[in-house]
XYZ file of C-alpha atoms in Angstrom:
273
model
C 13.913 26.104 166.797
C 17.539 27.096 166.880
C 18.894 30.551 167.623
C 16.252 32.740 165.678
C 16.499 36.379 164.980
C 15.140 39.242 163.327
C 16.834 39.207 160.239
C 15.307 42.422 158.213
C 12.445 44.646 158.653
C 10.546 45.791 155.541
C 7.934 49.148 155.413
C 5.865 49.984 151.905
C 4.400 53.425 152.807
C 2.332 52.514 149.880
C 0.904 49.277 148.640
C 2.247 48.005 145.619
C 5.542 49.941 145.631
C 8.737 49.201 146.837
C 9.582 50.092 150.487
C 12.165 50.651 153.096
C 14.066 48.615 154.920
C 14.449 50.497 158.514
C 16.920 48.976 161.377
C 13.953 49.213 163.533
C 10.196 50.057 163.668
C 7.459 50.710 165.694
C 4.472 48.151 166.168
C 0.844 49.659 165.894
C -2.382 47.326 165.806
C -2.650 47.292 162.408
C 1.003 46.693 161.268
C 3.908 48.644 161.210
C 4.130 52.408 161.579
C 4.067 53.455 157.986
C 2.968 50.581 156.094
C 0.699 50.593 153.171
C -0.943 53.444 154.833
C -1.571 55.008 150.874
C -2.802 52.677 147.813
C -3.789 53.670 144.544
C -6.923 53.275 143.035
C -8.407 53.530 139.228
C -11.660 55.457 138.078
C -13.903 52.635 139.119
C -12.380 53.450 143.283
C -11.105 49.996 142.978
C -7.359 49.469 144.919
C -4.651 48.671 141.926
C -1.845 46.825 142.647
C 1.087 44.766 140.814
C -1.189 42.115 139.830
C -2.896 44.491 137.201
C 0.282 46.767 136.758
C 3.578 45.079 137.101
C 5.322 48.294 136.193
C 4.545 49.316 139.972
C 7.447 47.264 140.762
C 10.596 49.696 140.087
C 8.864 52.583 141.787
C 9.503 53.600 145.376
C 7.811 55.211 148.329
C 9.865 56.394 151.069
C 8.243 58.111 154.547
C 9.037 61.486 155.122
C 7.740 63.235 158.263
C 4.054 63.800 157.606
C 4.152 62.147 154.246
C 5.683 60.343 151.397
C 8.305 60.972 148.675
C 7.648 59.209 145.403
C 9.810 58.382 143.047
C 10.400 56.128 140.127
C 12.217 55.709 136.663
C 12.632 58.460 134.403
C 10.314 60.944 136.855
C 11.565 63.494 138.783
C 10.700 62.841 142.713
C 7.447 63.853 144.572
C 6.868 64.635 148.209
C 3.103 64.267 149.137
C 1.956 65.063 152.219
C -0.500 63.255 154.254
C -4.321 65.246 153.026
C -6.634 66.152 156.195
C -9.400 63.941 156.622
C -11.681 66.080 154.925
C -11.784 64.869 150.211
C -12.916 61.647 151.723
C -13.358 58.334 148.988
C -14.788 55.192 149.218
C -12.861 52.767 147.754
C -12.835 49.029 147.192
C -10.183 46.587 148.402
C -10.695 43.288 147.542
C -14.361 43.623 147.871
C -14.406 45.166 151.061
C -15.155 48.880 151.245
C -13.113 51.082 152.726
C -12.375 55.244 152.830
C -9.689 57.170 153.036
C -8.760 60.367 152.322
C -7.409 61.519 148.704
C -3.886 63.322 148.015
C -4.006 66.324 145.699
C -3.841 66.413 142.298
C -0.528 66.755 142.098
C -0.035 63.203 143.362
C -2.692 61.721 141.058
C -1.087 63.517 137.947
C 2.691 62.185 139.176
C 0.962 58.400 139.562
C -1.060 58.304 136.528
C 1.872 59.844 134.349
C 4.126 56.851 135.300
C 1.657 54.397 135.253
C -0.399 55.821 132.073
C -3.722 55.457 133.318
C -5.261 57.871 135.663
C -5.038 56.781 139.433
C -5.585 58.546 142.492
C -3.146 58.523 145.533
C -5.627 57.642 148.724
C -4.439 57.870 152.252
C -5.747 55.637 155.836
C -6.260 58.416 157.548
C -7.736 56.507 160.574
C -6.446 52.461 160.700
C -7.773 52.442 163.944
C -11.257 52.378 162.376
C -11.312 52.303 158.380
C -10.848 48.431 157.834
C -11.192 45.137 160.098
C -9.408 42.343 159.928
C -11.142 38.937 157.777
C -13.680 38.198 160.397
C -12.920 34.875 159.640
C -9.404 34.964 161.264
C -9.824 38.181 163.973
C -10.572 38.567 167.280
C -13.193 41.311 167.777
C -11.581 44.896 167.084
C -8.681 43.855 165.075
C -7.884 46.680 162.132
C -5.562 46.431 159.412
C -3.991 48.982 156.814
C -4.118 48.498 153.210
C -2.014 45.305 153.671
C -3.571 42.466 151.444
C -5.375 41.377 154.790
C -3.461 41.441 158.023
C -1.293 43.643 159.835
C 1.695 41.976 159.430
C 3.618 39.310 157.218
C 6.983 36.957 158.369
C 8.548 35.036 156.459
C 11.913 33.005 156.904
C 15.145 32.553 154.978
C 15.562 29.169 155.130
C 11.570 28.344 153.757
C 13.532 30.866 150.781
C 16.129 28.469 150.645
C 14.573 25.262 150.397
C 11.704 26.730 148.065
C 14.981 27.840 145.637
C 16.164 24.194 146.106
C 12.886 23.198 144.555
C 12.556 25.334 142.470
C 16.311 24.778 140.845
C 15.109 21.139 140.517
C 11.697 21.882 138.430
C 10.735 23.019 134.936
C 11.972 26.753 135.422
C 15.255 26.448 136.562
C 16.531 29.024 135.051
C 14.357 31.759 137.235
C 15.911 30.907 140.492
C 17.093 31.915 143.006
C 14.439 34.213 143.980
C 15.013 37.200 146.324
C 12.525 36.919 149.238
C 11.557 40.774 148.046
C 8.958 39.122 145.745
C 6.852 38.052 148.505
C 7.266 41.930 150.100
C 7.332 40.367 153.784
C 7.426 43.051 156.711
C 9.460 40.445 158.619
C 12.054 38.372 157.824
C 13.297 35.879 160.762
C 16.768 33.438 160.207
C 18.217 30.813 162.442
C 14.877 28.312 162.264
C 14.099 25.295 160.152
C 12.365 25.349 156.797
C 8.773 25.683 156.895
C 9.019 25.933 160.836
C 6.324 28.904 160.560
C 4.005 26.682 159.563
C 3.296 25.599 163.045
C 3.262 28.447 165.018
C 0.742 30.028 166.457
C 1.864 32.742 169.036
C 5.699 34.433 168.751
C 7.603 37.024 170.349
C 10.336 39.612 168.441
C 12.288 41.054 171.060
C 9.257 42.413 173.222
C 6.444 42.520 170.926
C 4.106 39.431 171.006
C 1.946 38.421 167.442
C -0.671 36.059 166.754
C -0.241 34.161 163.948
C -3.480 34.309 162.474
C -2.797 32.116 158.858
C -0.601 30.702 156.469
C -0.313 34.079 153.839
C -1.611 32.513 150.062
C 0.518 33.712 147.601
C -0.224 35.639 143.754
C 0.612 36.286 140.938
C 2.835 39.165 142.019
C 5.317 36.993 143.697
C 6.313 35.822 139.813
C 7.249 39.870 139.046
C 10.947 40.400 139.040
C 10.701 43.954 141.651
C 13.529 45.660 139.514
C 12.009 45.136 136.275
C 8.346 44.344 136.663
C 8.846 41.639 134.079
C 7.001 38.697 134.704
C 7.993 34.268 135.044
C 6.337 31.313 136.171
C 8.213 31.052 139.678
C 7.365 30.558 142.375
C 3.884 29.758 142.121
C 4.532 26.985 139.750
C 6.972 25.310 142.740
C 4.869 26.356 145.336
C 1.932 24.619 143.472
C 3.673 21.392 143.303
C 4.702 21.689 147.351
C 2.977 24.352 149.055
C -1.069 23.845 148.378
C -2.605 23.807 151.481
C -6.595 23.950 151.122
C -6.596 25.749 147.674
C -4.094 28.244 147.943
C -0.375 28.821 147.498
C 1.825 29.073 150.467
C 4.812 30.981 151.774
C 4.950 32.618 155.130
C 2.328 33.620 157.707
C 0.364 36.923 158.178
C 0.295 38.342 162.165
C -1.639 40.329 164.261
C -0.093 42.230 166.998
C -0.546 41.030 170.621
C 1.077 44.037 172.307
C 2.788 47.013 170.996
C 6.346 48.133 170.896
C 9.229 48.324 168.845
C 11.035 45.627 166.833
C 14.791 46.005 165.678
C 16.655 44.087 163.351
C 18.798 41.607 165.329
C 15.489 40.813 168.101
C 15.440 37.294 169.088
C 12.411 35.094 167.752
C 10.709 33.116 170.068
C 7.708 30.749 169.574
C 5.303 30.605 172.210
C 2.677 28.464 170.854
């Protein structure tokens, strides 16, 4: 690997909506401080996310101190503070149960008026305990937020590059180049080779080691354009064609945290293993 840096940092306070992209943030077990610490969830307590309702694309969730501000088209903006620990649901994540602790009904009514089904606004009031890690990729008391299933996500901009370079050669031309915002990374490193992630296994930004735990398979909401929740056929269809590695659909690498600290845009990337 060449000279590789920290490139851009990306926090989504909650899952599913678009984020913040801070200079610098602060490393906790189970990801970064502030991400997908709330998720949404439908009558049944089930977590809802793009792949059921694109439109959550082109709304926004920015961290306030001791909450969130909401906002999206045509809707006035809503701060929501973080609840106490005390209207507890259980919810279910991808078939894993998992509580947290609702948001008032203000937040519901704000989410389920822009959405037009009735959600509720649930925040991880305790990562340290609420959810482990995929025991089949962990090492014994790993956590994780509301992420998909680890703490973390890289990616790189050159794996972008060649991926639009494949994708500019296939069937759907016409829907490249892709930002790398569809695949809502936490971490985006430049200055290595395409697909170099693919063989790490330990790295270090700046002073914060991670343990890359597996390849991240990708979904359907990498095809949803983030500014206007419509919908294509890229870039699973490419990544189908290139990037199948035991079943799934591949682009970038999910992390667990090694030590703690804070990462700033600019860090040197080092692999260690």
């Amino acid at each position: 690997m060449g000279i590789a840096e920290l490139q851009s940092i990306h926090v989504h306070p909650v899952k599913a909506l678009r984020g913040e992209n801070p200079r610098e943030a602060v490393v906790e077990p189970w990801g970064l401080a502030g991400d997908r610490r709330w998720v949404l969830i439908d009558d049944g307590g089930k977590v809802v996310t793009q792949r059921q309702h694109p439109r959550l694309a082109p709304a926004a969730a920015g961290l306030v101190p001791g909450g969130v501000v909401l906002s999206a088209p045509g809707l006035p903006s809503l701060t929501v503070p973080e609840p106490e620990p005390v209207d507890i649901v259980a919810l279910d994540i991808f078939g894993t149960k998992v509580e947290g602790a609702l948001a008032g009904q203000d937040a519901h009514d704000w989410c389920s008026g822009y959405l037009g089904v009735p959600v509720r606004l649930v925040h991880m009031d305790d990562p340290a305990t609420r959810r482990p890690v995929d025991p089949d990729y962990a090492l014994p008391g790993e956590t994780v937020s509301f992420a998909d299933g680890f703490p973390l996500l890289i990616t790189s901009v050159s794996s972008l590059d060649s991926l639009n370079s494949l994708i500019a050669q296939g069937a759907h031309a016409a829907e490249g180049p892709l930002p790398m915002n569809r695949f809502r990374p936490n971490l985006v490193v430049s200055g290595t080779e395409p697909w170099a992630e693919d063989d790490w296994s330990r790295i270090a930004v700046g002073d914060v080691t991670f343990r890359v735990a597996k390849m991240c398979g990708r979904c359907v909401v990498t095809t949803t354009d983030q500014a206007t929740a419509a919908r294509g056929k890229e870039p699973l269809h490419t990544l189908g064609r290139h990037r199948r590695f035991a079943g799934s659909l591949v682009f970038g690498q999910n992390l667990v945290p090694l030590t703690l600290g804070t990462v700033r845009v600019g860090d040197p990337v080092r692999v260690l293993d």
